[in-house]
PDB file of N, CA, C and O in Angstrom:
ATOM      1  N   UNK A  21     -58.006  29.175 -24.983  1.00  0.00           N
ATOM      2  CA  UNK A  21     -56.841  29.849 -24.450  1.00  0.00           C
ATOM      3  C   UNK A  21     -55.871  28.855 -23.822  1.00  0.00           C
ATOM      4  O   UNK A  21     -54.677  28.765 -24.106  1.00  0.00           O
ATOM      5  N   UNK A  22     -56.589  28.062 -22.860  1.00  0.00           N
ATOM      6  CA  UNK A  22     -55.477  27.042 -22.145  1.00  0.00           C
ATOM      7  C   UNK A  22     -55.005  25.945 -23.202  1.00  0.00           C
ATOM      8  O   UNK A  22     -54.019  25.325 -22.802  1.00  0.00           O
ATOM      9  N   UNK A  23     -55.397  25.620 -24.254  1.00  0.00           N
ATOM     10  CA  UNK A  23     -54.597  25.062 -25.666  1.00  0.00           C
ATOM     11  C   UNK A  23     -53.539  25.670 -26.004  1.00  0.00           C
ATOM     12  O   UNK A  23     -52.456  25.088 -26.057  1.00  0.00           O
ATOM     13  N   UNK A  24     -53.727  27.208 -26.345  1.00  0.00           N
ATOM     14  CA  UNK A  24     -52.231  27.944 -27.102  1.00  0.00           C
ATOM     15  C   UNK A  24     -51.415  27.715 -26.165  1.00  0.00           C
ATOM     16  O   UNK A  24     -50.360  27.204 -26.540  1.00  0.00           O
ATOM     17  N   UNK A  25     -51.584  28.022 -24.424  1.00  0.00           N
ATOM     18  CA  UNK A  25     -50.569  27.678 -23.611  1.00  0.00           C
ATOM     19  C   UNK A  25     -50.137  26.211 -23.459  1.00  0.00           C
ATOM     20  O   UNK A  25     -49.058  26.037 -22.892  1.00  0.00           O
ATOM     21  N   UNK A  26     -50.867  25.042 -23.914  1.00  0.00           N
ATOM     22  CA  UNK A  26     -50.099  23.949 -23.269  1.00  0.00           C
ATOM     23  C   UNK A  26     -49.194  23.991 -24.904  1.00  0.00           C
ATOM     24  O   UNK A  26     -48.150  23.357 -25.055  1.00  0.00           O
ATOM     25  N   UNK A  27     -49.649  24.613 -25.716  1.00  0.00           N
ATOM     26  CA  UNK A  27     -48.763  24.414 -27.142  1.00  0.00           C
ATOM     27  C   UNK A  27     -47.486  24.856 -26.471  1.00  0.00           C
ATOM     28  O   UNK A  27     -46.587  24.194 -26.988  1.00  0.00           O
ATOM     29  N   UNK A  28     -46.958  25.722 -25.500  1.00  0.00           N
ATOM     30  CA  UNK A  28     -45.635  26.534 -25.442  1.00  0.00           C
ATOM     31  C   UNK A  28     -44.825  25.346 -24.832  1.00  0.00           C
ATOM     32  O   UNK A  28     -45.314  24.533 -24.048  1.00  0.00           O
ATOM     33  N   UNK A  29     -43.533  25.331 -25.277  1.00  0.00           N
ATOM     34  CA  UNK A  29     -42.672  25.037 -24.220  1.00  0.00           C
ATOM     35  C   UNK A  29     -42.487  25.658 -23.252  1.00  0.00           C
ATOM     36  O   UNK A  29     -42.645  26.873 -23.137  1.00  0.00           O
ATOM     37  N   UNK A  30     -41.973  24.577 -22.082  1.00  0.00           N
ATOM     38  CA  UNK A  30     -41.527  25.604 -20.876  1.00  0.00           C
ATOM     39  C   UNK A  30     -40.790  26.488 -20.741  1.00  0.00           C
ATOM     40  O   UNK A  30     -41.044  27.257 -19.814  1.00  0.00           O
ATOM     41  N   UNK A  31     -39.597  26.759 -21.575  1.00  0.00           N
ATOM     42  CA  UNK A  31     -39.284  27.851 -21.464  1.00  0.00           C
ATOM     43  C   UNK A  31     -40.242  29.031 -21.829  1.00  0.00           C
ATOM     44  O   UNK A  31     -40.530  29.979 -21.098  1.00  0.00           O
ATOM     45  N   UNK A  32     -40.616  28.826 -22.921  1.00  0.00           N
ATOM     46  CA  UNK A  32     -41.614  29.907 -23.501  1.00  0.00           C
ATOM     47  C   UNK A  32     -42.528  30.346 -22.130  1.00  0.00           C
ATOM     48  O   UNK A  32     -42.344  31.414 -21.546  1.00  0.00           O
ATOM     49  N   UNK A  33     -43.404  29.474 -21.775  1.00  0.00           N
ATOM     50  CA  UNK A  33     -43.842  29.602 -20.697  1.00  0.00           C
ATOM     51  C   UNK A  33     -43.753  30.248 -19.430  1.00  0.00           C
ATOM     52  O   UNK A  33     -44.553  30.978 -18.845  1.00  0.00           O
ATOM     53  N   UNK A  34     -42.406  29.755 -19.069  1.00  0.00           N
ATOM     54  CA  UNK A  34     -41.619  30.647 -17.673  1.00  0.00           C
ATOM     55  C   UNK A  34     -41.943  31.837 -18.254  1.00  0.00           C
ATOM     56  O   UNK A  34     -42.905  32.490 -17.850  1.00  0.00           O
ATOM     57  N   UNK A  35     -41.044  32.299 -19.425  1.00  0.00           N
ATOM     58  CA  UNK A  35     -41.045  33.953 -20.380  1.00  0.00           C
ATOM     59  C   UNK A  35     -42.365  34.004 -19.921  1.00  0.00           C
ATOM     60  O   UNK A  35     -42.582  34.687 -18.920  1.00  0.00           O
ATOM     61  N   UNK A  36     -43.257  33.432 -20.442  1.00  0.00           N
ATOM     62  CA  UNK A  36     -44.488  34.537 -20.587  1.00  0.00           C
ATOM     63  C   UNK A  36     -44.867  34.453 -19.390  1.00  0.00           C
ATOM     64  O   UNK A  36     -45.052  35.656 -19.206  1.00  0.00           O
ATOM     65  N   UNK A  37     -45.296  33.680 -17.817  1.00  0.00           N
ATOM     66  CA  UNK A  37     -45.543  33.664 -17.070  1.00  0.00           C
ATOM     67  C   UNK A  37     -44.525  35.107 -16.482  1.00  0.00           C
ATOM     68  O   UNK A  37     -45.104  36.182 -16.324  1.00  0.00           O
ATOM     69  N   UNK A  38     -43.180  35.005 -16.227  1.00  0.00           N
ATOM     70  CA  UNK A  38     -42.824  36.100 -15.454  1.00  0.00           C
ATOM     71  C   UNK A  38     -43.086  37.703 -16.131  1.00  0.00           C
ATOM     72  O   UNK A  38     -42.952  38.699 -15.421  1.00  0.00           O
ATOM     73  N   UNK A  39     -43.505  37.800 -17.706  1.00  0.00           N
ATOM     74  CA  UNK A  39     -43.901  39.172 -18.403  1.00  0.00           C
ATOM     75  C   UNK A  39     -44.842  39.433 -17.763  1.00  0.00           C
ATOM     76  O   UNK A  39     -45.018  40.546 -17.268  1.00  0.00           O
ATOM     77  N   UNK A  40     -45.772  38.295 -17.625  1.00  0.00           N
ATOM     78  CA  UNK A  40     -47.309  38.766 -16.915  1.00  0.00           C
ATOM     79  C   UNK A  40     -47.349  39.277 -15.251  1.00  0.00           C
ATOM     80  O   UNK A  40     -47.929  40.160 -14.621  1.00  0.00           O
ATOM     81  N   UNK A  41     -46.348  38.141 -14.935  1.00  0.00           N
ATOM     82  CA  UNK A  41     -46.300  39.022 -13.383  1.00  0.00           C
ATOM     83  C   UNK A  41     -45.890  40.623 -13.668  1.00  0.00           C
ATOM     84  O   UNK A  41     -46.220  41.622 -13.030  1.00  0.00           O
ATOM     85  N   UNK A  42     -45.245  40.526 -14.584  1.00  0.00           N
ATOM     86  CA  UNK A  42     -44.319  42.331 -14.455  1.00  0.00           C
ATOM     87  C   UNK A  42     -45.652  43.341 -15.045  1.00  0.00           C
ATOM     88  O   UNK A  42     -45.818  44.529 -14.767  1.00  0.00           O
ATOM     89  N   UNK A  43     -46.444  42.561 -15.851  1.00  0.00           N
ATOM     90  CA  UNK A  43     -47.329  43.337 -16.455  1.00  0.00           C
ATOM     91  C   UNK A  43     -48.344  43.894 -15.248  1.00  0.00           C
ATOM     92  O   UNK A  43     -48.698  45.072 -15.235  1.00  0.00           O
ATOM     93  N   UNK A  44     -48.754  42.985 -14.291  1.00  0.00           N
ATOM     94  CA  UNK A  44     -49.558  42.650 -12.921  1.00  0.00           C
ATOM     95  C   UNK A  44     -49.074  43.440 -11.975  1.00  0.00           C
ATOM     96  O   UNK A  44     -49.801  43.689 -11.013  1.00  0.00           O
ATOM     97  N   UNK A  45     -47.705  44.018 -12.049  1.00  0.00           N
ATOM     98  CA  UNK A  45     -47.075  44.825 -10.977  1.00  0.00           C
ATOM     99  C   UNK A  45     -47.138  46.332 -11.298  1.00  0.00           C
ATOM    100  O   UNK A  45     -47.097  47.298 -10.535  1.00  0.00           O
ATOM    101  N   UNK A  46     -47.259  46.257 -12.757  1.00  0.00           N
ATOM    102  CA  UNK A  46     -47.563  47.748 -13.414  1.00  0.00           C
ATOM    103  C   UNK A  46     -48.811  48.029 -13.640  1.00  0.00           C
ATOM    104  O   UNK A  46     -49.182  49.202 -13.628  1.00  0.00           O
ATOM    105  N   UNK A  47     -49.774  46.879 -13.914  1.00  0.00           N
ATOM    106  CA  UNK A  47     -51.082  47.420 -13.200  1.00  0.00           C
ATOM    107  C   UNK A  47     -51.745  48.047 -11.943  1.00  0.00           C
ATOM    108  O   UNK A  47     -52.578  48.933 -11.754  1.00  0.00           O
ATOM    109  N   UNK A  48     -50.988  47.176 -11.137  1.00  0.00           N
ATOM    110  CA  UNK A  48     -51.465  47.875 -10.069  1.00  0.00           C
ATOM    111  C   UNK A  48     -50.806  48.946  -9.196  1.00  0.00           C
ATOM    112  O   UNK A  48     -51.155  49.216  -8.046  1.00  0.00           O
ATOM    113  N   UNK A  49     -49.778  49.542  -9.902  1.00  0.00           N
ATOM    114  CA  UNK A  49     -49.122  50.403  -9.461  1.00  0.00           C
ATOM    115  C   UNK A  49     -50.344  51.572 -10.120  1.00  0.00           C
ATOM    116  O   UNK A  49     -50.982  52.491  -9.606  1.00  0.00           O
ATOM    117  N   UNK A  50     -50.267  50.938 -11.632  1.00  0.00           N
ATOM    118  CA  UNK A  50     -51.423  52.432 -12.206  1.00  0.00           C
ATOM    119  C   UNK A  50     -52.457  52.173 -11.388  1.00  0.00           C
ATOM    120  O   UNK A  50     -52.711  53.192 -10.746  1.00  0.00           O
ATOM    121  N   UNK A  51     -53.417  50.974 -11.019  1.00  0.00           N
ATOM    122  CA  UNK A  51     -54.629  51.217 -10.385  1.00  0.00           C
ATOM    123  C   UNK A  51     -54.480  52.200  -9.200  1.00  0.00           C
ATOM    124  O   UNK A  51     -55.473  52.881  -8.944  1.00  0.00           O
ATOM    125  N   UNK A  52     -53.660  52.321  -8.640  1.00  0.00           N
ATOM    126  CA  UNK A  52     -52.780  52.826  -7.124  1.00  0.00           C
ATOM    127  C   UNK A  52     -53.057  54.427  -7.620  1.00  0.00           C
ATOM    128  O   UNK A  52     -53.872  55.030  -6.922  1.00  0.00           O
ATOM    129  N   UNK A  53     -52.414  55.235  -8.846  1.00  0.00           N
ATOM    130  CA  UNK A  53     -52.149  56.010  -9.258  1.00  0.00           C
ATOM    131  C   UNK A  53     -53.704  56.824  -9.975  1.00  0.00           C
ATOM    132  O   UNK A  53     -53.775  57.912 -10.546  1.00  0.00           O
ATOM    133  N   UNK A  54     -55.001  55.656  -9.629  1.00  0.00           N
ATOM    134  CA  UNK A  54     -55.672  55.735 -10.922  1.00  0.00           C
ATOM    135  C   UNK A  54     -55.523  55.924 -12.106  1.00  0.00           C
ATOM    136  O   UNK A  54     -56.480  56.496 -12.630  1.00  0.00           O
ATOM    137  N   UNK A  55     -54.435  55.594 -12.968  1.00  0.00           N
ATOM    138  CA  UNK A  55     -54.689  55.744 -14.450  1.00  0.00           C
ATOM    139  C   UNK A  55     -55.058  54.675 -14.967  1.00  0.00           C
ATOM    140  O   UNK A  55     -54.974  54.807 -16.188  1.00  0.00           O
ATOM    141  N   UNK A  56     -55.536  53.379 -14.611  1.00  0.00           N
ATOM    142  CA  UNK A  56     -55.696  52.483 -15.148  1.00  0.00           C
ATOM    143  C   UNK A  56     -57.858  52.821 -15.719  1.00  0.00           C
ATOM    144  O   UNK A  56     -58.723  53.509 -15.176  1.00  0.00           O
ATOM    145  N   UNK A  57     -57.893  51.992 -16.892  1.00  0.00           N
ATOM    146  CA  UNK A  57     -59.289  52.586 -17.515  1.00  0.00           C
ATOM    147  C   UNK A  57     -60.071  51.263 -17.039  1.00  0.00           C
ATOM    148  O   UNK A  57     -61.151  51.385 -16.461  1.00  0.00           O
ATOM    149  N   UNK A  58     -59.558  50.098 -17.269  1.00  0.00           N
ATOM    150  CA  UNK A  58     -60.282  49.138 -16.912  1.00  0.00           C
ATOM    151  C   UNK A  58     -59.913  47.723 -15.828  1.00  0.00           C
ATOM    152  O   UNK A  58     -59.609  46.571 -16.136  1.00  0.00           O
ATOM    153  N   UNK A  59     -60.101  48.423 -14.355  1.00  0.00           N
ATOM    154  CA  UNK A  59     -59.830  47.473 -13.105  1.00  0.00           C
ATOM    155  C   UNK A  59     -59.645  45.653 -13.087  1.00  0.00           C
ATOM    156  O   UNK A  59     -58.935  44.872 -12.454  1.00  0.00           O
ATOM    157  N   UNK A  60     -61.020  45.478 -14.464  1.00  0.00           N
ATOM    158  CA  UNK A  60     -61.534  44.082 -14.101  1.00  0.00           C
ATOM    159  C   UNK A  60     -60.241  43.550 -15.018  1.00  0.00           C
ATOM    160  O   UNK A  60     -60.445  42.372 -15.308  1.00  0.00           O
ATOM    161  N   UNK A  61     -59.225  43.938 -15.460  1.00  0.00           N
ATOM    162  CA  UNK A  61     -58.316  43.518 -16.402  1.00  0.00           C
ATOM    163  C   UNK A  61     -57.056  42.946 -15.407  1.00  0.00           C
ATOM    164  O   UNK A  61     -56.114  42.338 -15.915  1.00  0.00           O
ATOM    165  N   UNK A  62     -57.131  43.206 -13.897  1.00  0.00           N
ATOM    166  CA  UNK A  62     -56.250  43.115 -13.088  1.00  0.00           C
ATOM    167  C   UNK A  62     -56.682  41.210 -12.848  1.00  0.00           C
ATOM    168  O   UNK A  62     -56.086  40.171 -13.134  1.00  0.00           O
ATOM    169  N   UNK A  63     -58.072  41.542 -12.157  1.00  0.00           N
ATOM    170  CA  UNK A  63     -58.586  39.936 -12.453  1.00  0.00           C
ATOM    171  C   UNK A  63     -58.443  39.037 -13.463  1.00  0.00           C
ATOM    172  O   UNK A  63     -58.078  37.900 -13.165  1.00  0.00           O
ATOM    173  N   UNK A  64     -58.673  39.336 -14.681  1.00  0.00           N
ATOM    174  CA  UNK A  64     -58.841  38.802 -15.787  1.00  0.00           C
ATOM    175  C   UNK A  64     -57.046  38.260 -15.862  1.00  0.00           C
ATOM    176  O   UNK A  64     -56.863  37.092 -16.205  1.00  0.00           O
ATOM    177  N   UNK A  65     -55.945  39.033 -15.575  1.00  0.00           N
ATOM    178  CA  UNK A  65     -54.345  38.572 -15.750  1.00  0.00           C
ATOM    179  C   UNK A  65     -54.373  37.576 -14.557  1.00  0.00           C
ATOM    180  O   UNK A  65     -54.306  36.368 -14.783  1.00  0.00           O
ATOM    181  N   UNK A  66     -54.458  37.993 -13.461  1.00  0.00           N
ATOM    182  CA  UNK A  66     -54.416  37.118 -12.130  1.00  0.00           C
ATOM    183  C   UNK A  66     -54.663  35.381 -12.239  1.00  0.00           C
ATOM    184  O   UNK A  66     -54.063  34.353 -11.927  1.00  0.00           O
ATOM    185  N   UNK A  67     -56.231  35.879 -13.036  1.00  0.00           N
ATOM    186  CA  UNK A  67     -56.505  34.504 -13.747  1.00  0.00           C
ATOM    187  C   UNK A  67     -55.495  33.408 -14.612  1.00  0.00           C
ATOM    188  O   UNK A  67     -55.220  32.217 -14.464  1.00  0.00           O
ATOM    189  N   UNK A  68     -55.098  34.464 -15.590  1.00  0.00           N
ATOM    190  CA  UNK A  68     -54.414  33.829 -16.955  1.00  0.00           C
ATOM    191  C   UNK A  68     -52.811  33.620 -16.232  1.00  0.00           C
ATOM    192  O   UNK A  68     -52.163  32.736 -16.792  1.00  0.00           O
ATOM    193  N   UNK A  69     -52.144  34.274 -15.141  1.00  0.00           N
ATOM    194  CA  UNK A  69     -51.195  33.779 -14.521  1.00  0.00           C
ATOM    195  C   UNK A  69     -51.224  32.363 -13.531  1.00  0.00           C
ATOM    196  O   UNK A  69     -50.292  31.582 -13.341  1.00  0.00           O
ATOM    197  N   UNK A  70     -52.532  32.315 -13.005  1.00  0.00           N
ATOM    198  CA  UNK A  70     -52.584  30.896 -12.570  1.00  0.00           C
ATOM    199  C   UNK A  70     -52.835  30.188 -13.137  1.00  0.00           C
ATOM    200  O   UNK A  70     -52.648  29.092 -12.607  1.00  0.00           O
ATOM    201  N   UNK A  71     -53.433  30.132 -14.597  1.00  0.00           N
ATOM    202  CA  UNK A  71     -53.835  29.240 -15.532  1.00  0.00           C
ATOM    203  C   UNK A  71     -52.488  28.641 -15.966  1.00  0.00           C
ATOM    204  O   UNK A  71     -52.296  27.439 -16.148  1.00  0.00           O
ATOM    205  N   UNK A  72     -51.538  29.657 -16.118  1.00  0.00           N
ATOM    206  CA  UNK A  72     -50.170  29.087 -16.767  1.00  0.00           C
ATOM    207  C   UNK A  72     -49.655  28.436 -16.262  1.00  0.00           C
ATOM    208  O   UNK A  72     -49.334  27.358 -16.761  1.00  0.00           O
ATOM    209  N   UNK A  73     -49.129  29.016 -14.241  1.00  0.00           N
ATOM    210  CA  UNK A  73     -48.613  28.285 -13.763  1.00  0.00           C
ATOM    211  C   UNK A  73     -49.219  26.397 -13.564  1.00  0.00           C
ATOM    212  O   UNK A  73     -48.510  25.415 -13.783  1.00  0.00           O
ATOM    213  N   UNK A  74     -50.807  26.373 -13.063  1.00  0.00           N
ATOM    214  CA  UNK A  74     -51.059  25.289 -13.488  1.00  0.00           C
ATOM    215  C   UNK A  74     -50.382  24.565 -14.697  1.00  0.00           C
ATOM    216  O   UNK A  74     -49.647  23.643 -14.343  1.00  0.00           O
ATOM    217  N   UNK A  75     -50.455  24.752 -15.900  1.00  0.00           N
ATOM    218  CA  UNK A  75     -50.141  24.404 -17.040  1.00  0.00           C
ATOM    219  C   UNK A  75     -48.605  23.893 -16.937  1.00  0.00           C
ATOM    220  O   UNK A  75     -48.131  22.888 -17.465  1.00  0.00           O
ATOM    221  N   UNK A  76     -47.944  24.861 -16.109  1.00  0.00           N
ATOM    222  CA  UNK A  76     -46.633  24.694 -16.285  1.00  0.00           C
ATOM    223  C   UNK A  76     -46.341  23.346 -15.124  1.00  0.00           C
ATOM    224  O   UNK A  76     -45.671  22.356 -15.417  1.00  0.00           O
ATOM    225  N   UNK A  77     -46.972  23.560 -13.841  1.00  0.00           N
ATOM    226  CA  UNK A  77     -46.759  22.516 -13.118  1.00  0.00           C
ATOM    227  C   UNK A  77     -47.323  21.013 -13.360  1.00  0.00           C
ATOM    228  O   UNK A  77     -47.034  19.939 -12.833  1.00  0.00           O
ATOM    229  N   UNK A  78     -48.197  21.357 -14.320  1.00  0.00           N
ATOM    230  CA  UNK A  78     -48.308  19.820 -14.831  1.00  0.00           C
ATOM    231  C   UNK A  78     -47.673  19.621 -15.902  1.00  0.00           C
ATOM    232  O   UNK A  78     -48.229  18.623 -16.359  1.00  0.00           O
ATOM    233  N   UNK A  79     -46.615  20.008 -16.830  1.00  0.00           N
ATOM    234  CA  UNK A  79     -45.262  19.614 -17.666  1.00  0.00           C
ATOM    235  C   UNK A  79     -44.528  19.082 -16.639  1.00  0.00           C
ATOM    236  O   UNK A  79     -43.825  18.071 -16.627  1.00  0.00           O
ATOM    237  N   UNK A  80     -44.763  19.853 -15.805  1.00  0.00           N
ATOM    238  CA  UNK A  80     -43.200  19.818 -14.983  1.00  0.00           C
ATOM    239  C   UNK A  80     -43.472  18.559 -13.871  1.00  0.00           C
ATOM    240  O   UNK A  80     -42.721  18.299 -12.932  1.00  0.00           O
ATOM    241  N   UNK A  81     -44.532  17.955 -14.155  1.00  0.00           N
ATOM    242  CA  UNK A  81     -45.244  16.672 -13.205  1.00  0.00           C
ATOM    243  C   UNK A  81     -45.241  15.492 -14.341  1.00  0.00           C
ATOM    244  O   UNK A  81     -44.665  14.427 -14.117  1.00  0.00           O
ATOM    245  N   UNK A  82     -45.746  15.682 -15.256  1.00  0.00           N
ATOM    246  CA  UNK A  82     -45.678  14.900 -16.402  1.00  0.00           C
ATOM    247  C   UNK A  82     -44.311  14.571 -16.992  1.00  0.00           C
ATOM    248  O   UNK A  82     -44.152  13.429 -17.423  1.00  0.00           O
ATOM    249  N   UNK A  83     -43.343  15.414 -17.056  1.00  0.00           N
ATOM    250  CA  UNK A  83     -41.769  15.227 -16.945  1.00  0.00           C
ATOM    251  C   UNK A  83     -40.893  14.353 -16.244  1.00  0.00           C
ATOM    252  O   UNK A  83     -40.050  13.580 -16.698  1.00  0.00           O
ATOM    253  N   UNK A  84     -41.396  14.719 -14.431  1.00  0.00           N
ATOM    254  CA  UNK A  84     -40.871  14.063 -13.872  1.00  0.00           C
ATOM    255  C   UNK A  84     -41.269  12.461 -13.674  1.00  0.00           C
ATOM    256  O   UNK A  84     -40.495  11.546 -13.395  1.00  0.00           O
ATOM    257  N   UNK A  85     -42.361  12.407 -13.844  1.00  0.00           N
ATOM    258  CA  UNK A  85     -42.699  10.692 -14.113  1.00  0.00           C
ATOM    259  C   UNK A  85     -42.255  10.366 -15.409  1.00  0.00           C
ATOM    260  O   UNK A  85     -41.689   9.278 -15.300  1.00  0.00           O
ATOM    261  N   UNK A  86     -42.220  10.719 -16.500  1.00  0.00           N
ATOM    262  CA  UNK A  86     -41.760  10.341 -17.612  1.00  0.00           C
ATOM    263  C   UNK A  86     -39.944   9.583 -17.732  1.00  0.00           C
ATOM    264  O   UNK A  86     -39.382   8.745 -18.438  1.00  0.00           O
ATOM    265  N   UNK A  87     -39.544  10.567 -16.481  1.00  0.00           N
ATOM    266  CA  UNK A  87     -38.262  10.076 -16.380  1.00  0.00           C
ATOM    267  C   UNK A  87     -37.565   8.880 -15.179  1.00  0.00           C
ATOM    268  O   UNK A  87     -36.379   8.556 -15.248  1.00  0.00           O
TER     269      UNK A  87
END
């Protein structure tokens, strides 16, 4: 998984990092609401949003020494 993401550019990246927050905000509005079917999916994004941002802050570290 953390391969397909370092494949993205950063823009791509930002995109998909801020979809997932929005996705993360509508989860837990349904968990709130109970309609959500499966809780551990809230963890499982939480995860894959810090995985990115990592990902992204080391482009964005690797960038700035590069220059």
């Amino acid at each position: 998984k953390a391969s397909e993401i370092r494949e993205l550019s950063a823009q791509e990246l930002n995109k998909k990092i801020r979809d997932s927050e929005l996705d993360l905000v509508n989860m837990r509005v349904r968990k709130q609401v109970g309609q959500i079917e499966h809780p551990h999916e809230l963890k499982v994004l939480r995860r894959e949003i810090a995985r990115m941002k990592t990902i992204a802050s080391e482009k964005a570290r690797a960038e700035a020494v590069a220059q």
